Each structure stands twice: as C-alpha cells, then as structure tokens.
Amino acid sequence: QVQLVESGGGSVQAGGSLRLSCQAFGYSYSMYCTGWFRQVPGKEREWVAAHDIGGTTTYADAVKGRFTISEDNAKNTLYLRMNSLKPEDTAMYYCAASFQHCSSRTVDFRYWGQGTQVTVSS
C-alpha cells in the first residue's frame, strides 16, 4: 500500500522560507509523476508544482520563481522549497503521486498525503 507522509509545514512571516518534505512508503520504483497541491477552506484544491520521471518540473504561475520542487529517489522523498512566501500562500499543502499521468489535475493523481499546514503572516 502506497503511503505519502508530509512534514515541514509551519508558521512564518511574509518573505520567509520553508521546505516541505513528502516521504513515500510502499513501493520500490519511481512514480511517473509527483506533485504538490494546496487548499484553503471553501476553495478547490489548487495545483502548485509537478515533477515527472524524466526530471521535468512545472509550476503554477502564482509560485513560479519562488518555489522549487525536487526529488531524492534514494530517500523516496519529494520536496518543495518555498521562498519569498506571501500571505496568499497560506494553505494546507498536499503531496500527490501517480504511476500513469502527470498534469495539474487532481483526478490524475491516485495517491495523496494527509497534508501539512503552511501559514504566512504579514
């Protein structure tokens, strides 16, 4: 059974940085695609970034140039480095993984973590 466990969330002031981690358990080969999404109460889950098996990374316009997604395959861990954080980045952040598809759509990701909260104060 594939499990994804996020960590690294917290509270920071605007302009600060955080690094989220997502450790994967239950499989021994690389996922085709891993990604980060975020959600605030009352809104739909929003795609943040994705990393495919070939190493290609893509970002939502709202985070481009500030966030970096990366993988450490030896540790089965996905990261999201977040710099220059803004209050509008406040959300629950989820990592996700797919064996088949890579996109910005939640329906294309089969496996999800439980989320880690990021709060950015002004």
CSV table of C-alpha atoms in Angstrom, one decimal:
chain,number,residue,atom,x,y,z
A,1,GLN,CA,0.0,0.0,0.0
A,2,VAL,CA,1.5,3.3,-1.1
A,3,GLN,CA,1.6,6.0,1.7
A,4,LEU,CA,2.7,9.6,1.4
A,5,VAL,CA,3.7,11.4,4.6
A,6,GLU,CA,4.2,15.2,4.5
A,7,SER,CA,6.2,17.3,7.0
A,8,GLY,CA,7.8,20.7,7.3
A,9,GLY,CA,4.8,23.0,7.5
A,10,GLY,CA,4.6,25.8,10.0
A,11,SER,CA,4.1,29.5,10.5
A,12,VAL,CA,6.4,32.1,9.0
A,13,GLN,CA,6.4,35.8,8.3
A,14,ALA,CA,6.0,37.1,4.8
A,15,GLY,CA,9.3,36.9,2.9
A,16,GLY,CA,10.4,33.9,4.8
A,17,SER,CA,11.1,30.3,3.6
A,18,LEU,CA,10.0,26.8,4.3
A,19,ARG,CA,10.9,23.4,2.9
A,20,LEU,CA,8.1,20.8,2.8
A,21,SER,CA,9.0,17.1,2.6
A,22,CYS,CA,6.9,14.1,1.4
A,23,GLN,CA,8.2,10.7,2.2
A,24,ALA,CA,6.8,7.8,0.2
A,25,PHE,CA,6.3,4.2,1.5
A,26,GLY,CA,5.1,1.0,0.0
A,27,TYR,CA,6.7,1.0,-3.5
A,28,SER,CA,10.2,0.3,-4.8
A,29,TYR,CA,10.3,2.1,-8.1
A,30,SER,CA,9.9,5.7,-9.2
A,31,MET,CA,6.5,7.2,-9.6
A,32,TYR,CA,5.8,8.6,-13.1
A,33,CYS,CA,4.8,11.9,-11.6
A,34,THR,CA,4.8,13.5,-8.2
A,35,GLY,CA,3.3,16.9,-7.3
A,36,TRP,CA,2.3,19.4,-4.7
A,37,PHE,CA,-1.2,20.9,-4.3
A,38,ARG,CA,-2.7,23.3,-1.8
A,39,GLN,CA,-6.1,24.1,-0.5
A,40,VAL,CA,-7.7,26.7,1.7
A,41,PRO,CA,-11.1,26.2,3.3
A,42,GLY,CA,-14.0,26.7,1.0
A,43,LYS,CA,-11.9,26.6,-2.2
A,44,GLU,CA,-10.9,23.8,-4.6
A,45,ARG,CA,-7.6,22.1,-4.3
A,46,GLU,CA,-5.0,24.0,-6.4
A,47,TRP,CA,-2.1,22.6,-8.2
A,48,VAL,CA,1.3,24.1,-7.2
A,49,ALA,CA,4.1,22.1,-8.9
A,50,ALA,CA,4.9,18.7,-10.6
A,51,HIS,CA,8.0,16.6,-11.2
A,52,ASP,CA,7.9,13.8,-13.7
A,53,ILE,CA,10.1,10.7,-14.0
A,54,GLY,CA,12.3,12.4,-16.6
A,55,GLY,CA,13.1,15.3,-14.3
A,56,THR,CA,10.9,17.9,-15.9
A,57,THR,CA,9.4,20.3,-13.4
A,58,THR,CA,6.4,22.6,-13.9
A,59,TYR,CA,4.9,25.3,-11.7
A,60,ALA,CA,1.7,27.3,-11.3
A,61,ASP,CA,2.2,30.9,-12.3
A,62,ALA,CA,1.5,32.0,-8.7
A,63,VAL,CA,4.6,30.3,-7.4
A,64,LYS,CA,6.9,30.3,-10.4
A,65,GLY,CA,10.3,31.7,-9.5
A,66,ARG,CA,9.7,31.3,-5.7
A,67,PHE,CA,9.0,27.6,-5.2
A,68,THR,CA,11.2,24.7,-6.3
A,69,ILE,CA,10.1,21.0,-6.5
A,70,SER,CA,12.7,18.3,-6.2
A,71,GLU,CA,13.1,14.6,-5.5
A,72,ASP,CA,15.6,12.4,-3.7
A,73,ASN,CA,15.0,9.0,-5.1
A,74,ALA,CA,17.4,7.3,-2.7
A,75,LYS,CA,15.2,8.5,0.1
A,76,ASN,CA,11.9,8.2,-1.7
A,77,THR,CA,11.3,11.8,-0.7
A,78,LEU,CA,9.7,14.7,-2.6
A,79,TYR,CA,10.5,18.3,-1.5
A,80,LEU,CA,9.0,21.7,-2.0
A,81,ARG,CA,11.3,24.6,-1.3
A,82,MET,CA,9.2,27.8,-0.8
A,83,ASN,CA,11.0,31.1,-0.8
A,84,SER,CA,9.6,34.7,-0.6
A,85,LEU,CA,6.5,33.4,1.0
A,86,LYS,CA,3.3,35.6,0.8
A,87,PRO,CA,0.2,35.6,3.0
A,88,GLU,CA,-1.7,34.3,0.0
A,89,ASP,CA,0.5,31.1,0.1
A,90,THR,CA,-1.3,30.2,3.4
A,91,ALA,CA,-3.0,26.8,2.8
A,92,MET,CA,-2.9,23.1,3.6
A,93,TYR,CA,-0.2,21.6,1.3
A,94,TYR,CA,-0.6,18.1,0.0
A,95,CYS,CA,1.8,15.9,-1.9
A,96,ALA,CA,0.5,13.5,-4.6
A,97,ALA,CA,1.8,10.8,-6.8
A,98,SER,CA,0.8,9.0,-10.0
A,99,PHE,CA,2.1,5.9,-11.8
A,100,GLN,CA,0.5,6.9,-15.1
A,101,HIS,CA,-0.2,10.6,-15.6
A,102,CYS,CA,1.5,14.0,-15.0
A,103,SER,CA,-0.7,17.1,-15.1
A,104,SER,CA,-2.1,19.8,-12.9
A,105,ARG,CA,-5.4,18.0,-12.4
A,106,THR,CA,-6.2,16.3,-9.1
A,107,VAL,CA,-8.0,13.5,-10.8
A,108,ASP,CA,-4.8,12.3,-12.4
A,109,PHE,CA,-3.1,11.7,-9.0
A,110,ARG,CA,-4.1,8.5,-7.3
A,111,TYR,CA,-2.1,8.8,-4.1
A,112,TRP,CA,-2.3,11.6,-1.6
A,113,GLY,CA,-0.7,12.6,1.7
A,114,GLN,CA,-2.6,13.9,4.7
A,115,GLY,CA,-1.4,17.5,4.3
A,116,THR,CA,0.8,19.9,6.2
A,117,GLN,CA,-0.3,23.4,7.1
A,118,VAL,CA,1.6,26.5,6.0
A,119,THR,CA,0.6,29.8,7.5
A,120,VAL,CA,2.3,33.1,6.3
A,121,SER,CA,1.6,36.2,8.3
A,122,SER,CA,2.0,39.8,7.0
